[in-house]
Amino acid sequence: MSEELDLKMKKYLRGGAANLEVLQDKKLKGQLAHRENLYGKSAKAAAKFEKWLMPSEGGYLEAEGPVEKTWRFKQEDIGQAVDISSARNQYDVVLPELGPYTMDFSSSGQYMAVAGRKGHLAIVDMKNFEVRKEFQVRETVRDVVFLDHQLLFAAAQKKYTYIYSPEGIEIHCLKDHGTVLRLQYLKTHFILASVNKFGHLHYQDVSTGASKSYRTGLGRTDVMRVNTVNGVVALGHSGGTVTMWNPNSSAPLVKMLCHHGPVSALAFHPNGHLMATAGKEKRIKLWDLRKYEALQTLPGHANTLDFSQKGLLARGTCSFAEILSGAEHYSRYMNHSMVKGYQIKNLLFRPYEDVLGIGHSMGWSSILVPGSGEPNFDSWVANPFETRKQRREKEVHLLLDKLPPETIMLDPSKIGTVKPARNKEKPTKKEREAEMEAAIEDVKGSITLKNKTKGRNKPSKRAKKKQEIITKVKRPFLEQEMREPQLSRKKQKVCVEDELPKSLQRFTRKKAAT
């Protein structure tokens, strides 16, 4: 027990202990010893919390020796090495007449919504591997997404977007969204985001019904993902640019040129600082969103990208799926080849499980990816084993904790900080005149002149002295009034010089040297 705690404590200690023997000051030595004792106690407490509250540990594929590679392992080998309950997550559902399929998981990973291009919709209970409900809408379905609101889900169909209950009952028809190509849901804000075939971005608050729409102006796109950390929606366009939006602005917050060709896929890391994009020029790039610069460029094409909870990156193209891993630089971790002729439509990691769901042209499949899911779940955030009563209580708490759309911003850490003082606006001409008159009246009431002799106390001299005092009070206001036109002329000259080409700036009129 003590050895296990010591190993866990090393993870939380702030380096080695300071050498206090060399210190001569007894008071300083005692203070530092007390502080080191506190550091050790906090590390021990964190190790105990990890042992009792996070008992499960994530695992990865490990190769033996430099010759063996993890990406050579097949799903058959992994299925034989895991327990029976995990081996059940390897399956293939073949429905060739209704594909290709796209899917979405609930936030706890307990349920999966699948949608076939030819109208097949279904909700599957992943814990019991049972179809909870399935029905046929008899028209094209392009995308599906869970709303996490009593298991409601939205489907982007041929003409409109529909919201269905878990029993398959149509609840709402969103006609304002138009012909939607992609759907995304912002869980903490209760907002359904969509982009249609005309490039219009729509936001719909599913709790109040309020909606907003913006024209992107960059044409048709079917690449859309949401950053779960700050709630910003990203769109990939045919010109190689990625734009980031929030519902409070009609213009994009960020516009990045990521590729030389059209953007084919997009995904965000769970920490919100890393973004992966794929372009038609067969390049996959990883971007640091804190500096907006490319960290790594990988060769290869991808029709779909997705990050797992532990940071693994999955890419799918044609009938081949590849999983990449790494802390700073991503490299190949696992491969999986589908049956020849299967065209991958969508890849999605299942939360809190080492499972990757694959939607393809002949149905959907599931494979095991060791180390992809978070091993310890927080029942206050997402409980995979929640009951119906717990789900009702969770819905109430989510509505009470709902964040307003104004909190969606690139840097959410700014919320709660002190707003910087605004620059004082320039007073108008009337205000300056009123201020000058007030200053003159104050001076007039406070002027006291000494009684002088020998002709220096004449009325004319006393009036002249009073006029000098009033002129002295007026001088700052008059100087400020004369200085403003000069400053505006200087700014105008600078703007004119900046507008001219560099080769013509030498012909501009310059002030004569004095």
Coordinates of C-alpha atoms in Angstrom, one line a residue:
M1 CA 0.0 0.0 0.0
S2 CA 2.7 2.5 1.0
E3 CA 4.8 1.6 -2.1
E4 CA 1.8 2.2 -4.4
L5 CA 1.1 5.6 -2.7
D6 CA 4.8 6.6 -3.1
L7 CA 4.6 5.9 -6.8
K8 CA 1.4 7.9 -7.2
M9 CA 2.9 10.8 -5.1
K10 CA 5.8 11.2 -7.6
K11 CA 3.2 12.3 -10.2
Y12 CA 2.0 15.2 -8.0
L13 CA 5.2 16.3 -6.3
R14 CA 6.8 19.6 -7.7
G15 CA 10.2 18.2 -8.3
G16 CA 12.8 17.2 -5.7
A17 CA 12.9 18.7 -2.2
A18 CA 15.1 21.7 -1.5
N19 CA 18.4 21.2 0.4
L20 CA 17.9 23.1 3.7
E21 CA 21.1 22.0 5.3
V22 CA 23.1 24.8 3.6
L23 CA 20.9 27.6 5.1
Q24 CA 22.3 29.5 8.0
D25 CA 19.1 31.6 8.8
K26 CA 17.1 29.5 11.2
K27 CA 13.9 31.4 10.6
L28 CA 14.0 31.0 6.8
K29 CA 15.0 27.3 7.3
G30 CA 11.9 26.7 9.4
Q31 CA 9.6 28.4 7.0
L32 CA 10.9 26.4 4.0
A33 CA 10.7 23.2 6.0
H34 CA 7.0 23.9 6.9
R35 CA 6.3 24.6 3.2
E36 CA 8.0 21.4 2.0
N37 CA 5.9 19.5 4.6
L38 CA 2.7 21.1 3.1
Y39 CA 3.7 20.1 -0.4
G40 CA 4.2 16.5 0.7
K41 CA 0.8 16.4 2.4
S42 CA -1.0 17.8 -0.6
A43 CA 0.7 15.3 -2.9
K44 CA -0.2 12.4 -0.6
A45 CA -3.8 13.6 -0.4
A46 CA -4.0 13.8 -4.3
A47 CA -2.5 10.3 -4.5
K48 CA -5.2 8.9 -2.1
F49 CA -8.0 10.6 -4.1
E50 CA -6.7 9.1 -7.3
K51 CA -6.5 5.6 -5.7
W52 CA -10.1 5.6 -4.3
L53 CA -12.0 7.9 -6.7
M54 CA -10.2 6.9 -9.9
P55 CA -9.5 3.2 -9.5
S56 CA -9.4 2.4 -13.2
E57 CA -6.3 2.9 -15.3
G58 CA -6.2 3.3 -19.1
G59 CA -4.2 0.9 -21.2
Y60 CA -2.4 1.1 -24.5
L61 CA -1.0 -1.4 -27.0
E62 CA 2.6 -2.1 -26.2
A63 CA 5.1 -3.5 -28.6
E64 CA 7.8 -5.9 -27.5
G65 CA 11.1 -4.9 -28.9
P66 CA 12.0 -2.5 -31.7
V67 CA 10.9 -4.8 -34.4
E68 CA 7.2 -5.3 -33.4
K69 CA 4.8 -2.4 -34.2
T70 CA 1.5 -1.7 -32.6
W71 CA -0.1 -0.9 -36.0
R72 CA 0.5 -4.5 -37.1
F73 CA -1.9 -5.8 -34.5
K74 CA -5.2 -7.0 -36.0
Q75 CA -8.7 -6.8 -34.4
E76 CA -8.8 -10.6 -34.2
D77 CA -5.7 -10.6 -32.0
I78 CA -7.0 -7.8 -29.8
G79 CA -10.4 -9.6 -29.4
Q80 CA -8.7 -12.7 -28.2
A81 CA -6.7 -10.8 -25.6
V82 CA -9.5 -8.8 -23.9
D83 CA -12.4 -9.9 -21.6
I84 CA -15.8 -11.1 -22.9
S85 CA -17.6 -7.8 -22.3
S86 CA -15.0 -5.8 -24.2
A87 CA -15.0 -8.4 -27.0
R88 CA -18.7 -7.8 -27.5
N89 CA -17.9 -4.3 -28.8
Q90 CA -16.4 -5.8 -32.0
Y91 CA -19.3 -6.2 -34.5
D92 CA -20.5 -5.4 -38.0
V93 CA -24.1 -4.4 -38.9
V94 CA -24.6 -4.9 -42.6
L95 CA -27.5 -3.0 -44.2
P96 CA -26.4 -2.3 -47.8
E97 CA -29.8 -1.1 -49.1
L98 CA -30.0 1.8 -46.6
G99 CA -26.4 3.2 -46.4
P100 CA -24.2 5.1 -46.1
Y101 CA -24.6 5.6 -42.4
T102 CA -23.7 8.4 -40.0
M103 CA -23.9 8.2 -36.2
D104 CA -23.7 10.1 -32.9
F105 CA -23.3 9.0 -29.3
S106 CA -24.9 10.5 -26.2
S107 CA -22.6 12.3 -23.8
S108 CA -22.4 9.2 -21.5
G109 CA -21.9 6.8 -24.4
Q110 CA -24.9 4.7 -23.3
Y111 CA -26.9 5.3 -26.5
M112 CA -26.1 5.6 -30.2
A113 CA -28.2 7.3 -32.9
V114 CA -27.7 6.0 -36.4
A115 CA -29.0 7.4 -39.6
G116 CA -29.0 5.8 -43.1
R117 CA -28.8 8.0 -46.1
K118 CA -32.1 6.4 -47.4
G119 CA -34.2 7.2 -44.4
H120 CA -33.4 4.7 -41.7
L121 CA -33.2 6.1 -38.2
A122 CA -32.6 4.1 -35.0
I123 CA -31.5 4.4 -31.4
V124 CA -29.3 1.6 -30.0
D125 CA -28.7 0.9 -26.3
M126 CA -25.0 0.2 -26.3
K127 CA -25.0 -1.3 -22.7
N128 CA -27.5 -4.1 -23.6
F129 CA -26.9 -4.1 -27.4
E130 CA -30.6 -3.7 -28.1
V131 CA -32.4 -1.5 -30.6
R132 CA -34.5 0.8 -28.6
K133 CA -36.4 2.3 -31.5
E134 CA -36.1 2.3 -35.3
F135 CA -38.3 3.7 -38.0
Q136 CA -38.2 4.8 -41.7
V137 CA -38.8 8.4 -42.7
R138 CA -38.8 7.6 -46.5
E139 CA -36.5 10.5 -47.5
T140 CA -32.9 11.4 -47.5
V141 CA -31.2 11.8 -44.1
R142 CA -27.8 13.6 -44.2
D143 CA -26.9 13.9 -40.5
V144 CA -28.1 13.1 -37.0
V145 CA -27.2 14.4 -33.6
F146 CA -28.3 13.8 -29.9
L147 CA -29.7 16.8 -28.0
D148 CA -29.2 15.1 -24.5
H149 CA -32.6 16.3 -23.6
Q150 CA -34.6 13.2 -22.6
L151 CA -32.8 11.5 -25.5
L152 CA -34.2 13.7 -28.1
F153 CA -32.3 13.7 -31.4
A154 CA -32.3 15.9 -34.5
A155 CA -32.1 14.6 -38.1
A156 CA -31.2 16.7 -41.1
Q157 CA -33.6 15.3 -43.8
K158 CA -34.2 16.1 -47.4
K159 CA -36.0 19.5 -47.0
Y160 CA -36.2 20.3 -43.3
T161 CA -34.6 19.4 -40.0
Y162 CA -36.8 17.4 -37.6
I163 CA -36.5 16.7 -33.9
Y164 CA -37.7 13.2 -32.7
S165 CA -38.4 11.7 -29.3
P166 CA -36.8 8.4 -28.2
E167 CA -40.1 6.7 -29.3
G168 CA -39.8 8.1 -32.9
I169 CA -42.5 10.7 -32.5
E170 CA -41.9 13.9 -34.5
I171 CA -41.8 16.8 -32.0
H172 CA -40.6 19.8 -34.1
C173 CA -40.0 20.7 -37.7
L174 CA -37.3 23.4 -38.1
K175 CA -38.2 25.0 -41.4
D176 CA -36.0 28.1 -41.0
H177 CA -32.8 26.1 -41.2
G178 CA -33.5 25.1 -44.9
T179 CA -31.8 22.1 -46.5
V180 CA -29.2 21.2 -43.8
L181 CA -26.0 19.4 -44.5
R182 CA -24.4 19.2 -41.1
L183 CA -25.7 19.4 -37.5
Q184 CA -23.8 20.1 -34.2
Y185 CA -25.1 20.5 -30.6
L186 CA -23.7 22.7 -27.9
K187 CA -24.6 20.8 -24.7
T188 CA -23.9 23.5 -22.1
H189 CA -25.7 26.2 -24.1
F190 CA -28.7 24.1 -25.3
I191 CA -28.1 25.4 -28.9
L192 CA -28.5 23.4 -32.1
A193 CA -26.2 24.7 -34.9
S194 CA -26.6 23.8 -38.5
V195 CA -25.2 24.8 -41.9
N196 CA -27.3 24.4 -45.1
K197 CA -26.5 24.0 -48.8
F198 CA -26.4 27.8 -49.3
G199 CA -23.7 28.3 -46.7
H200 CA -26.0 29.8 -44.1
L201 CA -25.2 29.1 -40.4
H202 CA -28.1 28.8 -38.1
Y203 CA -28.3 28.7 -34.3
Q204 CA -31.5 27.4 -32.5
D205 CA -31.9 27.5 -28.8
V206 CA -33.9 24.3 -28.1
S207 CA -35.0 25.5 -24.6
T208 CA -36.4 28.9 -25.5
G209 CA -36.9 28.6 -29.3
A210 CA -34.8 31.7 -30.1
S211 CA -32.9 31.5 -33.4
K212 CA -30.2 33.4 -35.3
S213 CA -28.8 32.9 -38.8
Y214 CA -25.8 34.3 -40.6
R215 CA -24.5 34.2 -44.1
T216 CA -21.0 32.9 -44.3
G217 CA -20.3 34.2 -47.8
L218 CA -17.9 31.4 -48.6
G219 CA -20.2 29.0 -50.4
R220 CA -21.5 25.5 -49.7
T221 CA -19.8 23.4 -47.1
D222 CA -20.4 20.1 -45.3
V223 CA -17.5 20.3 -42.8
M224 CA -18.6 21.5 -39.4
R225 CA -17.4 20.8 -35.8
V226 CA -17.9 22.5 -32.4
N227 CA -15.1 23.1 -29.9
T228 CA -16.5 21.7 -26.7
V229 CA -14.3 23.9 -24.5
N230 CA -15.5 27.3 -25.6
G231 CA -18.6 26.5 -27.8
V232 CA -17.2 28.0 -31.0
V233 CA -18.4 26.4 -34.2
A234 CA -15.8 25.9 -37.0
L235 CA -16.6 25.5 -40.7
G236 CA -14.2 24.2 -43.4
H237 CA -14.6 25.8 -46.8
S238 CA -13.7 25.0 -50.4
G239 CA -11.1 27.7 -50.5
G240 CA -8.9 26.0 -47.9
T241 CA -10.0 28.4 -45.1
V242 CA -11.5 27.5 -41.7
T243 CA -13.8 30.1 -40.0
M244 CA -14.9 30.1 -36.4
W245 CA -18.2 31.6 -35.3
N246 CA -20.3 32.4 -32.3
P247 CA -24.0 33.4 -32.2
N248 CA -23.2 37.0 -31.1
S249 CA -21.4 38.1 -34.2
S250 CA -22.4 38.2 -37.9
A251 CA -18.7 38.0 -38.9
P252 CA -16.3 35.1 -38.2
L253 CA -14.2 35.5 -35.1
V254 CA -11.2 33.8 -36.8
K255 CA -10.5 33.1 -40.5
M256 CA -7.5 30.8 -41.1
L257 CA -6.0 29.7 -44.4
C258 CA -5.2 26.0 -43.5
H259 CA -4.9 24.3 -46.9
H260 CA -4.2 25.1 -50.5
G261 CA -7.3 23.0 -51.5
P262 CA -10.8 22.4 -50.1
V263 CA -11.0 21.4 -46.5
S264 CA -12.4 17.8 -46.3
A265 CA -12.5 17.1 -42.5
L266 CA -12.1 18.9 -39.2
A267 CA -11.8 17.9 -35.5
F268 CA -11.0 19.5 -32.1
H269 CA -9.0 18.0 -29.2
P270 CA -10.8 17.7 -25.9
N271 CA -8.5 20.3 -24.4
G272 CA -9.7 22.9 -26.9
H273 CA -6.2 24.0 -27.9
L274 CA -5.5 21.6 -30.7
M275 CA -7.3 21.4 -34.1
A276 CA -6.8 18.8 -36.8
T277 CA -7.7 19.6 -40.4
A278 CA -7.5 17.6 -43.6
G279 CA -7.4 19.0 -47.2
K280 CA -7.9 17.6 -50.6
E281 CA -4.2 18.1 -51.4
K282 CA -3.6 15.0 -49.2
R283 CA -2.3 16.8 -46.1
I284 CA -3.4 16.5 -42.5
K285 CA -2.3 19.5 -40.3
L286 CA -2.4 19.9 -36.5
W287 CA -2.9 23.5 -35.4
D288 CA -2.2 25.2 -32.0
L289 CA -5.2 27.5 -31.5
R290 CA -3.4 29.6 -28.9
K291 CA -0.9 30.8 -31.5
Y292 CA -2.8 29.9 -34.7
E293 CA 0.2 28.1 -36.2
A294 CA 0.8 24.6 -37.6
L295 CA 2.5 22.2 -35.2
Q296 CA 2.7 19.2 -37.5
T297 CA 1.9 18.2 -41.1
L298 CA 1.2 14.6 -41.9
P299 CA 0.8 13.0 -45.4
G300 CA -2.5 11.4 -46.3
H301 CA -6.1 12.1 -47.1
A302 CA -9.1 12.0 -44.7
N303 CA -12.8 12.2 -45.3
T304 CA -13.5 12.3 -41.6
L305 CA -11.5 13.0 -38.4
D306 CA -12.2 12.6 -34.7
F307 CA -10.3 13.0 -31.4
S308 CA -10.9 10.6 -28.5
Q309 CA -11.2 11.6 -24.9
K310 CA -7.5 10.6 -24.3
G311 CA -6.3 12.5 -27.4
L312 CA -6.0 9.7 -30.0
L313 CA -6.8 11.0 -33.6
A314 CA -8.7 8.8 -36.0
R315 CA -8.9 9.4 -39.7
G316 CA -10.9 7.6 -42.3
T317 CA -10.6 7.5 -46.1
C318 CA -12.2 5.0 -48.6
S319 CA -12.2 1.7 -46.8
F320 CA -9.2 2.3 -44.5
A321 CA -9.2 3.7 -40.9
E322 CA -6.0 4.8 -39.1
I323 CA -5.5 5.9 -35.5
L324 CA -2.7 8.2 -34.5
S325 CA -1.2 8.8 -31.1
G326 CA 1.3 11.1 -29.5
A327 CA 1.7 13.9 -27.0
E328 CA 3.5 16.5 -29.2
H329 CA 4.0 14.7 -32.5
Y330 CA 1.4 12.2 -33.7
S331 CA 2.5 8.9 -35.3
R332 CA 0.8 5.8 -36.5
Y333 CA -0.8 3.7 -33.6
M334 CA -3.3 1.4 -35.2
N335 CA -4.7 0.4 -38.6
H336 CA -8.0 -1.2 -39.6
S337 CA -9.0 -2.1 -43.2
M338 CA -12.7 -2.6 -43.9
V339 CA -14.0 -5.1 -46.4
K340 CA -13.2 -4.1 -50.0
G341 CA -15.8 -1.8 -51.3
Y342 CA -16.9 -0.4 -48.0
Q343 CA -16.7 3.4 -48.1
I344 CA -16.2 5.1 -44.7
K345 CA -18.6 7.9 -44.1
N346 CA -18.1 8.8 -40.5
L347 CA -15.7 7.9 -37.6
L348 CA -16.7 8.6 -34.0
F349 CA -15.1 7.5 -30.7
R350 CA -17.5 6.2 -28.0
P351 CA -17.2 8.1 -24.7
Y352 CA -15.8 6.2 -21.7
E353 CA -15.1 3.1 -23.8
D354 CA -12.1 2.0 -25.9
V355 CA -14.4 1.8 -28.9
L356 CA -14.4 3.4 -32.3
G357 CA -17.7 3.5 -34.3
I358 CA -17.4 3.4 -38.1
G359 CA -20.3 4.4 -40.3
H360 CA -19.8 3.2 -43.9
S361 CA -21.7 2.6 -47.1
M362 CA -22.8 -1.0 -46.1
G363 CA -23.9 -0.3 -42.5
W364 CA -21.9 0.5 -39.4
S365 CA -19.1 -1.3 -37.5
S366 CA -17.3 -1.1 -34.2
I367 CA -13.7 -1.8 -33.4
L368 CA -11.6 -1.8 -30.2
V369 CA -8.9 0.9 -29.8
P370 CA -7.1 0.4 -26.4
G371 CA -6.4 3.6 -24.6
S372 CA -8.9 5.8 -26.4
G373 CA -11.6 6.3 -23.7
E374 CA -11.5 7.9 -20.3
P375 CA -11.5 5.0 -17.8
N376 CA -13.0 6.9 -14.9
F377 CA -16.4 8.7 -15.4
D378 CA -17.8 11.5 -13.2
S379 CA -21.4 10.7 -12.4
W380 CA -22.2 14.4 -12.1
V381 CA -21.1 15.0 -15.7
A382 CA -22.0 11.9 -17.6
N383 CA -23.2 8.6 -16.0
P384 CA -23.3 5.6 -18.4
F385 CA -25.4 3.7 -15.9
E386 CA -28.0 6.4 -15.0
T387 CA -31.6 5.4 -14.4
R388 CA -34.7 7.2 -15.6
K389 CA -35.1 9.1 -12.4
Q390 CA -31.5 10.3 -12.5
R391 CA -31.9 11.4 -16.1
R392 CA -34.9 13.6 -15.1
E393 CA -32.9 15.2 -12.2
K394 CA -30.0 15.7 -14.6
E395 CA -32.2 17.5 -17.1
V396 CA -33.4 20.0 -14.4
H397 CA -29.8 20.7 -13.3
L398 CA -28.7 21.2 -16.9
L399 CA -31.4 23.8 -17.4
L400 CA -30.5 25.6 -14.2
D401 CA -26.8 25.6 -15.2
K402 CA -27.4 26.6 -18.8
L403 CA -24.9 29.1 -20.1
P404 CA -26.1 32.1 -22.1
P405 CA -24.9 32.5 -25.7
E406 CA -22.9 35.6 -24.7
T407 CA -20.4 33.3 -22.9
I408 CA -19.3 31.7 -26.2
M409 CA -15.9 33.3 -27.0
L410 CA -12.5 32.2 -28.2
D411 CA -11.0 32.7 -24.7
P412 CA -13.5 31.6 -22.0
S413 CA -11.0 32.4 -19.2
K414 CA -11.9 36.1 -19.7
I415 CA -15.3 35.6 -18.2
G416 CA -15.3 36.9 -14.6
T417 CA -12.3 39.2 -15.1
V418 CA -12.3 43.0 -14.5
K419 CA -13.2 44.9 -17.6
P420 CA -10.5 47.4 -18.5
A421 CA -11.3 51.1 -18.2
R422 CA -12.5 52.8 -21.4
N423 CA -10.7 55.7 -22.8
K424 CA -12.4 58.9 -21.8
E425 CA -14.4 60.4 -24.7
K426 CA -13.4 63.8 -26.0
P427 CA -15.7 66.6 -24.7
T428 CA -17.8 68.5 -27.2
K429 CA -17.3 72.2 -28.0
K430 CA -20.3 73.2 -25.9
E431 CA -19.0 71.2 -22.9
R432 CA -15.6 72.8 -23.2
E433 CA -17.1 76.3 -23.3
A434 CA -19.3 75.6 -20.3
E435 CA -16.3 74.2 -18.4
M436 CA -14.3 77.4 -19.2
E437 CA -17.2 79.7 -18.2
A438 CA -17.5 77.8 -14.9
A439 CA -13.8 78.2 -14.2
I440 CA -13.9 82.0 -15.0
E441 CA -16.9 82.4 -12.6
D442 CA -15.0 80.6 -9.8
V443 CA -12.0 82.9 -10.3
K444 CA -14.1 86.1 -10.4
G445 CA -15.6 85.2 -7.1
S446 CA -12.3 84.5 -5.4
I447 CA -10.2 87.5 -6.7
T448 CA -8.9 89.6 -3.9
L449 CA -6.5 92.5 -4.6
K450 CA -4.3 94.3 -2.1
N451 CA -4.8 98.0 -1.4
K452 CA -1.6 99.7 -2.7
T453 CA -0.4 103.3 -2.4
K454 CA 1.3 105.9 -4.5
G455 CA -1.0 105.7 -7.5
R456 CA -0.9 101.9 -7.9
N457 CA -4.4 101.4 -6.6
K458 CA -6.2 103.1 -9.6
P459 CA -9.4 101.5 -10.9
S460 CA -7.9 101.0 -14.3
K461 CA -4.9 99.1 -12.9
R462 CA -7.2 96.9 -10.7
A463 CA -9.4 96.1 -13.8
K464 CA -6.2 95.2 -15.8
K465 CA -5.0 92.9 -13.0
K466 CA -8.4 91.1 -12.9
Q467 CA -8.3 90.7 -16.7
E468 CA -4.8 89.1 -16.6
I469 CA -6.0 86.6 -14.0
I470 CA -9.0 85.7 -16.2
T471 CA -6.8 85.3 -19.3
K472 CA -4.5 83.0 -17.4
V473 CA -7.5 80.8 -16.5
K474 CA -8.7 80.7 -20.2
R475 CA -5.2 79.9 -21.6
P476 CA -5.3 76.0 -21.1
F477 CA -8.7 75.7 -22.8
L478 CA -7.7 77.9 -25.8
E479 CA -4.4 76.0 -26.2
Q480 CA -6.3 72.7 -26.2
E481 CA -8.7 74.0 -28.8
M482 CA -5.8 75.1 -31.1
R483 CA -3.9 71.8 -30.7
E484 CA -6.8 69.5 -31.9
P485 CA -6.8 70.6 -35.6
Q486 CA -3.0 70.2 -35.8
L487 CA -3.3 66.6 -34.4
S488 CA -6.0 65.8 -36.9
R489 CA -3.9 67.1 -39.8
K490 CA -0.9 65.1 -38.7
K491 CA -3.1 61.9 -38.5
Q492 CA -4.5 62.6 -42.0
K493 CA -1.0 63.1 -43.4
V494 CA 0.2 59.8 -41.9
C495 CA -2.9 58.0 -43.3
V496 CA -2.2 59.5 -46.8
E497 CA 1.5 58.3 -46.7
D498 CA 0.4 54.9 -45.6
E499 CA -2.1 54.6 -48.4
L500 CA 0.5 55.5 -51.1
P501 CA 2.8 52.7 -52.5
K502 CA 6.2 52.6 -51.0
S503 CA 7.8 53.8 -54.2
L504 CA 5.6 57.0 -54.2
Q505 CA 5.9 58.0 -50.6
R506 CA 9.1 60.0 -51.3
F507 CA 7.1 62.4 -53.4
T508 CA 4.7 63.5 -50.6
R509 CA 5.1 67.0 -49.2
K510 CA 7.2 67.1 -46.1
K511 CA 7.5 69.8 -43.5
A512 CA 10.4 72.2 -44.1
A513 CA 13.3 71.8 -41.7
T514 CA 13.8 74.7 -39.3

